[in-house]
Amino acid sequence: MAGSRRGDRRNTPLKLAAVAAILIGLVLVSLRLLPGSPLQSTAASHWGEPTPDRSTGEPTDRSNRAKPAPSPTPSLEPLPFSDEQIDLDLKGWYAWSVLDTRTGKIIGSENMDETSTTASLIKSWIVADYLRRADDAGQQPSGAKLAEATRIIRDSDNTLAEKFYNSVGRSPSIKRMVSICKTTDSSPAADGGWSRTNLSPRDTARLGACIKDGRAAGPKWTNWLLNEMRQVRGEGDFGIRKAFPAAEQKTIAIKNGWVDRTREQEMHINCLAIGDNWTMGVMVRYPIGMGYEYGMKNCQKITEAVLRSDT
């Protein structure tokens, strides 16, 4: 026991020296952190202060430094049409309109809100209305029914169009078009027939947008309908898309209308086209004795006149 006490007394100076060293270290650290101390840490004293300019030794003030400009929003590629009025030497009345489906902007002739009777152009809506309503009711059109719809679109079959028009309620179908497609100039025919539906070029472009974005035929049938409209053939294949290069024509969906109005003694020729980022409506009226071909060519001629020269 005595030997143990002597050992404790010999170690006491060492313990005191260790404690003293620790205390001195703590004091030095405190002095380095104390503002104004000669031992103040350079990093601590400059924390939160401007960084010195290496060339002058003066602090660099970054408060007024210009912030990086945000990246510009990519601009949309312009449509292939010019927003300008055209003056063509055509007999009778004509009007046109283009809708940018990316922005909803509409351009066209000054009279693009004037209406004409649609003839077969309205068949695109009749088929769309039928398909959307069938899907809404949980019904799958039969193969035979879809084959009839194909003939209405591709070949403009009038008898089948009348059959489908009856199935969608006749004039109420056109009222649904006005409501769903947000048309402003359109109205059903006074006699209730599909051929005399009143539509303007502006509303024709809106109808095209309504078909393109799925409101008309519904999500299930939109691509099907657009594909059928790209395959319009025979005498109904004229007008707007003929103004484009052959390879591009295959990508443009169309539905046209043509009729001789004996009551008015006029030809009514109408064109609807749906492109990648645009829809277009062109309508013409002229004396009945001039025949169909004159108006069919003029739909194309009007389109060519409003296409930008660099397209």
Short mmCIF file of C-alpha atoms in Angstrom, two decimals:
data_model
loop_
_atom_site.label_atom_id
_atom_site.label_comp_id
_atom_site.label_asym_id
_atom_site.label_seq_id
_atom_site.Cartn_x
_atom_site.Cartn_y
_atom_site.Cartn_z
CA MET A 1 0.00 0.00 0.00
CA ALA A 2 2.86 2.38 0.85
CA GLY A 3 4.57 1.64 -2.47
CA SER A 4 1.37 2.51 -4.34
CA ARG A 5 1.06 5.93 -2.70
CA ARG A 6 4.67 6.77 -3.60
CA GLY A 7 3.92 5.98 -7.26
CA ASP A 8 0.93 8.32 -7.29
CA ARG A 9 3.07 11.15 -5.91
CA ARG A 10 5.72 10.62 -8.63
CA ASN A 11 3.07 10.84 -11.44
CA THR A 12 1.40 13.98 -10.11
CA PRO A 13 3.76 16.48 -11.88
CA LEU A 14 3.23 14.72 -15.20
CA LYS A 15 -0.53 14.92 -14.84
CA LEU A 16 -0.38 18.59 -13.97
CA ALA A 17 1.81 19.29 -17.01
CA ALA A 18 -0.67 17.51 -19.31
CA VAL A 19 -3.60 19.48 -17.92
CA ALA A 20 -1.68 22.72 -18.34
CA ALA A 21 -0.87 21.90 -21.98
CA ILE A 22 -4.52 21.26 -22.72
CA LEU A 23 -5.58 24.53 -21.12
CA ILE A 24 -2.93 26.49 -23.05
CA GLY A 25 -4.12 24.88 -26.30
CA LEU A 26 -7.72 25.87 -25.59
CA VAL A 27 -6.66 29.45 -24.85
CA LEU A 28 -4.71 29.68 -28.13
CA VAL A 29 -7.65 28.34 -30.13
CA SER A 30 -9.93 30.88 -28.47
CA LEU A 31 -7.54 33.70 -29.29
CA ARG A 32 -7.46 32.64 -32.99
CA LEU A 33 -11.25 32.89 -33.13
CA LEU A 34 -11.52 36.14 -31.15
CA PRO A 35 -12.10 39.17 -33.49
CA GLY A 36 -9.23 41.67 -33.30
CA SER A 37 -6.81 39.19 -31.70
CA PRO A 38 -3.29 39.18 -33.22
CA LEU A 39 -3.65 35.40 -33.43
CA GLN A 40 -6.98 35.59 -35.22
CA SER A 41 -7.31 33.00 -37.99
CA THR A 42 -7.16 34.51 -41.46
CA ALA A 43 -9.98 32.25 -42.58
CA ALA A 44 -12.08 33.16 -39.51
CA SER A 45 -11.44 36.89 -39.83
CA HIS A 46 -12.38 36.91 -43.49
CA TRP A 47 -15.40 34.67 -43.22
CA GLY A 48 -18.38 36.46 -44.75
CA GLU A 49 -16.20 39.29 -46.10
CA PRO A 50 -15.39 40.12 -49.74
CA THR A 51 -12.53 38.11 -51.19
CA PRO A 52 -9.44 40.33 -51.77
CA ASP A 53 -8.57 41.14 -55.37
CA ARG A 54 -5.22 39.38 -55.86
CA SER A 55 -3.91 42.21 -58.07
CA THR A 56 -4.67 45.07 -55.66
CA GLY A 57 -5.11 43.42 -52.31
CA GLU A 58 -8.47 45.22 -52.00
CA PRO A 59 -11.65 43.30 -51.24
CA THR A 60 -13.70 42.34 -54.32
CA ASP A 61 -17.34 43.37 -54.02
CA ARG A 62 -19.54 40.80 -55.80
CA SER A 63 -22.84 42.37 -54.81
CA ASN A 64 -23.15 44.25 -58.10
CA ARG A 65 -21.80 41.50 -60.30
CA ALA A 66 -24.21 40.69 -63.15
CA LYS A 67 -26.02 37.39 -62.77
CA PRO A 68 -25.90 34.90 -65.65
CA ALA A 69 -28.76 35.49 -68.07
CA PRO A 70 -31.33 32.67 -68.17
CA SER A 71 -31.28 30.46 -71.23
CA PRO A 72 -33.65 31.83 -73.87
CA THR A 73 -36.85 29.90 -74.53
CA PRO A 74 -36.51 28.12 -77.87
CA SER A 75 -38.63 29.88 -80.48
CA LEU A 76 -41.19 27.86 -82.42
CA GLU A 77 -40.40 27.00 -85.98
CA PRO A 78 -42.54 29.24 -88.20
CA LEU A 79 -45.43 27.69 -90.08
CA PRO A 80 -45.09 27.43 -93.87
CA PHE A 81 -47.75 30.13 -94.38
CA SER A 82 -47.53 33.92 -94.67
CA ASP A 83 -49.82 36.11 -92.61
CA GLU A 84 -50.74 38.48 -95.41
CA GLN A 85 -53.67 39.21 -97.65
CA ILE A 86 -53.71 37.90 -101.20
CA ASP A 87 -55.52 39.23 -104.25
CA LEU A 88 -56.07 36.59 -106.89
CA ASP A 89 -57.91 36.95 -110.16
CA LEU A 90 -60.60 34.40 -109.34
CA LYS A 91 -64.25 34.37 -110.28
CA GLY A 92 -66.70 34.48 -107.40
CA TRP A 93 -65.96 34.40 -103.65
CA TYR A 94 -63.06 32.82 -101.78
CA ALA A 95 -61.64 32.81 -98.25
CA TRP A 96 -58.99 30.94 -96.30
CA SER A 97 -57.67 30.43 -92.77
CA VAL A 98 -54.76 28.69 -91.02
CA LEU A 99 -54.60 27.69 -87.35
CA ASP A 100 -51.30 27.07 -85.54
CA THR A 101 -52.12 24.01 -83.42
CA ARG A 102 -49.18 24.75 -81.07
CA THR A 103 -50.41 28.19 -80.05
CA GLY A 104 -54.03 28.41 -81.26
CA LYS A 105 -53.22 31.50 -83.32
CA ILE A 106 -55.41 31.94 -86.42
CA ILE A 107 -54.49 33.84 -89.56
CA GLY A 108 -56.40 34.20 -92.80
CA SER A 109 -58.22 36.35 -95.26
CA GLU A 110 -60.21 39.33 -93.99
CA ASN A 111 -63.42 37.44 -94.75
CA MET A 112 -62.39 34.15 -93.10
CA ASP A 113 -65.45 34.32 -90.82
CA GLU A 114 -67.93 34.24 -93.72
CA THR A 115 -69.73 30.94 -94.18
CA SER A 116 -70.51 28.63 -97.04
CA THR A 117 -72.18 25.22 -97.25
CA THR A 118 -69.75 22.41 -96.50
CA ALA A 119 -70.91 19.61 -98.80
CA SER A 120 -68.79 16.48 -98.09
CA LEU A 121 -66.23 18.26 -95.91
CA ILE A 122 -68.55 17.82 -92.91
CA LYS A 123 -68.32 14.02 -93.24
CA SER A 124 -65.08 14.23 -91.26
CA TRP A 125 -67.10 15.46 -88.27
CA ILE A 126 -69.96 12.99 -88.77
CA VAL A 127 -67.60 10.01 -88.63
CA ALA A 128 -65.71 11.52 -85.69
CA ASP A 129 -68.94 12.13 -83.78
CA TYR A 130 -70.07 8.55 -84.40
CA LEU A 131 -66.77 7.05 -83.20
CA ARG A 132 -66.51 9.22 -80.07
CA ARG A 133 -70.10 8.52 -79.04
CA ALA A 134 -69.66 4.78 -79.58
CA ASP A 135 -66.58 4.77 -77.34
CA ASP A 136 -68.31 6.92 -74.71
CA ALA A 137 -71.09 4.31 -74.66
CA GLY A 138 -68.59 1.49 -74.25
CA GLN A 139 -69.33 0.13 -77.72
CA GLN A 140 -66.87 -1.26 -80.26
CA PRO A 141 -67.92 -0.56 -83.86
CA SER A 142 -68.04 -3.74 -85.91
CA GLY A 143 -65.61 -4.38 -88.74
CA ALA A 144 -68.44 -3.73 -91.18
CA LYS A 145 -69.20 -0.39 -89.55
CA LEU A 146 -65.57 0.69 -89.69
CA ALA A 147 -65.44 -0.33 -93.35
CA GLU A 148 -68.42 1.97 -93.97
CA ALA A 149 -66.67 4.80 -92.13
CA THR A 150 -63.62 4.24 -94.34
CA ARG A 151 -65.75 4.59 -97.47
CA ILE A 152 -67.28 7.81 -96.15
CA ILE A 153 -63.84 9.35 -95.55
CA ARG A 154 -61.73 7.94 -98.37
CA ASP A 155 -64.39 7.78 -101.09
CA SER A 156 -66.95 10.32 -99.83
CA ASP A 157 -69.89 7.88 -100.05
CA ASN A 158 -73.06 9.97 -99.75
CA THR A 159 -75.48 7.12 -98.96
CA LEU A 160 -73.38 5.90 -96.04
CA ALA A 161 -72.86 9.49 -94.85
CA GLU A 162 -76.64 9.90 -94.63
CA LYS A 163 -76.87 6.65 -92.67
CA PHE A 164 -74.23 7.78 -90.16
CA TYR A 165 -75.78 11.24 -89.93
CA ASN A 166 -79.10 9.70 -88.93
CA SER A 167 -77.35 7.55 -86.31
CA VAL A 168 -75.81 10.60 -84.59
CA GLY A 169 -79.05 12.55 -84.50
CA ARG A 170 -78.69 14.83 -87.56
CA SER A 171 -78.71 18.55 -86.57
CA PRO A 172 -77.86 17.90 -82.88
CA SER A 173 -74.59 16.43 -84.15
CA ILE A 174 -73.68 19.78 -85.73
CA LYS A 175 -74.60 21.54 -82.49
CA ARG A 176 -72.21 19.22 -80.69
CA MET A 177 -69.51 20.22 -83.15
CA VAL A 178 -70.10 23.89 -82.34
CA SER A 179 -69.84 23.12 -78.61
CA ILE A 180 -66.93 20.67 -78.65
CA CYS A 181 -64.80 22.36 -81.30
CA LYS A 182 -65.55 25.92 -80.12
CA THR A 183 -66.60 27.13 -83.55
CA THR A 184 -68.09 30.62 -83.71
CA ASP A 185 -69.49 30.98 -87.22
CA SER A 186 -71.08 27.57 -87.83
CA SER A 187 -74.69 26.39 -87.76
CA PRO A 188 -76.78 23.40 -88.86
CA ALA A 189 -78.60 23.58 -92.16
CA ALA A 190 -82.10 25.01 -92.10
CA ASP A 191 -83.36 21.83 -93.75
CA GLY A 192 -81.37 19.61 -91.37
CA GLY A 193 -79.22 18.06 -94.09
CA TRP A 194 -75.50 17.48 -93.57
CA SER A 195 -74.51 18.88 -96.97
CA ARG A 196 -75.86 22.34 -96.19
CA THR A 197 -74.13 22.72 -92.84
CA ASN A 198 -72.76 26.27 -92.66
CA LEU A 199 -69.05 26.60 -91.92
CA SER A 200 -66.49 29.36 -92.36
CA PRO A 201 -62.85 28.85 -93.35
CA ARG A 202 -61.93 29.91 -89.80
CA ASP A 203 -64.22 27.26 -88.31
CA THR A 204 -62.97 24.74 -90.85
CA ALA A 205 -59.46 25.22 -89.45
CA ARG A 206 -60.90 24.90 -85.93
CA LEU A 207 -62.63 21.66 -86.92
CA GLY A 208 -59.29 20.38 -88.18
CA ALA A 209 -57.66 21.21 -84.85
CA CYS A 210 -60.54 19.52 -83.03
CA ILE A 211 -59.95 16.34 -85.03
CA LYS A 212 -56.17 16.55 -84.59
CA ASP A 213 -56.15 16.96 -80.81
CA GLY A 214 -58.69 14.22 -80.14
CA ARG A 215 -61.74 16.19 -79.06
CA ALA A 216 -63.76 15.18 -82.13
CA ALA A 217 -63.25 11.41 -82.33
CA GLY A 218 -61.97 10.81 -78.80
CA PRO A 219 -58.59 9.38 -77.76
CA LYS A 220 -59.32 5.85 -78.98
CA TRP A 221 -60.22 6.74 -82.57
CA THR A 222 -58.30 9.93 -83.39
CA ASN A 223 -55.29 8.24 -84.98
CA TRP A 224 -57.56 5.91 -86.92
CA LEU A 225 -59.54 8.83 -88.34
CA LEU A 226 -56.44 10.86 -89.23
CA ASN A 227 -54.99 7.84 -91.02
CA GLU A 228 -58.19 7.47 -93.06
CA MET A 229 -58.10 11.16 -93.95
CA ARG A 230 -54.52 10.79 -95.19
CA GLN A 231 -55.78 8.13 -97.59
CA VAL A 232 -58.53 10.15 -99.29
CA ARG A 233 -58.48 9.09 -102.91
CA GLY A 234 -60.15 9.52 -106.28
CA GLU A 235 -61.99 12.71 -107.13
CA GLY A 236 -61.88 13.86 -103.50
CA ASP A 237 -58.07 14.11 -103.51
CA PHE A 238 -57.49 17.73 -104.48
CA GLY A 239 -56.82 21.14 -103.01
CA ILE A 240 -54.58 22.14 -100.11
CA ARG A 241 -52.18 19.22 -99.91
CA LYS A 242 -51.52 19.32 -103.65
CA ALA A 243 -49.63 22.57 -103.02
CA PHE A 244 -46.97 20.66 -101.04
CA PRO A 245 -44.14 18.40 -102.24
CA ALA A 246 -45.23 14.85 -103.08
CA ALA A 247 -43.47 13.28 -100.07
CA GLU A 248 -45.16 15.71 -97.67
CA GLN A 249 -48.60 15.22 -99.22
CA LYS A 250 -48.73 11.72 -97.75
CA THR A 251 -48.52 13.13 -94.21
CA ILE A 252 -51.37 15.64 -94.63
CA ALA A 253 -54.90 14.54 -93.68
CA ILE A 254 -57.72 16.03 -95.75
CA LYS A 255 -61.47 16.06 -96.34
CA ASN A 256 -62.94 18.08 -99.17
CA GLY A 257 -66.42 18.99 -100.30
CA TRP A 258 -67.82 19.82 -103.72
CA VAL A 259 -71.40 20.38 -104.85
CA ASP A 260 -73.44 22.24 -107.46
CA ARG A 261 -76.13 24.35 -105.81
CA THR A 262 -78.92 24.72 -108.33
CA ARG A 263 -80.96 26.89 -105.97
CA GLU A 264 -78.15 29.45 -105.79
CA GLN A 265 -76.73 28.61 -109.25
CA GLU A 266 -73.31 28.28 -107.62
CA MET A 267 -70.55 25.75 -107.20
CA HIS A 268 -69.41 25.33 -103.59
CA ILE A 269 -65.92 23.83 -103.22
CA ASN A 270 -64.33 23.43 -99.77
CA CYS A 271 -61.01 22.09 -98.50
CA LEU A 272 -59.86 20.97 -95.04
CA ALA A 273 -56.26 19.91 -94.37
CA ILE A 274 -54.41 18.86 -91.19
CA GLY A 275 -50.61 19.11 -91.14
CA ASP A 276 -48.00 18.53 -88.44
CA ASN A 277 -48.45 21.86 -86.61
CA TRP A 278 -51.28 23.47 -88.53
CA THR A 279 -54.76 23.10 -89.94
CA MET A 280 -56.20 24.97 -92.90
CA GLY A 281 -59.57 25.73 -94.41
CA VAL A 282 -60.21 27.09 -97.91
CA MET A 283 -63.66 27.78 -99.40
CA VAL A 284 -64.70 29.05 -102.82
CA ARG A 285 -67.99 29.85 -104.56
CA TYR A 286 -68.51 30.78 -108.21
CA PRO A 287 -71.05 30.48 -111.06
CA ILE A 288 -72.40 26.97 -111.50
CA GLY A 289 -71.60 26.79 -115.19
CA MET A 290 -67.84 26.84 -114.56
CA GLY A 291 -67.80 23.25 -113.31
CA TYR A 292 -66.04 21.48 -110.43
CA GLU A 293 -62.48 21.54 -111.66
CA TYR A 294 -62.22 25.32 -111.54
CA GLY A 295 -62.84 25.38 -107.79
CA MET A 296 -60.74 22.31 -107.08
CA LYS A 297 -57.74 23.94 -108.73
CA ASN A 298 -58.42 27.22 -106.93
CA CYS A 299 -58.21 25.55 -103.51
CA GLN A 300 -54.68 24.57 -104.47
CA LYS A 301 -53.94 27.95 -106.05
CA ILE A 302 -55.01 29.84 -102.92
CA THR A 303 -52.82 27.60 -100.77
CA GLU A 304 -49.83 28.16 -103.04
CA ALA A 305 -50.38 31.92 -102.82
CA VAL A 306 -50.16 31.95 -99.00
CA LEU A 307 -47.26 29.52 -98.66
CA ARG A 308 -44.02 31.21 -97.67
CA SER A 309 -41.51 31.43 -100.51
CA ASP A 310 -38.76 29.81 -98.40
CA THR A 311 -40.68 26.60 -97.76
#
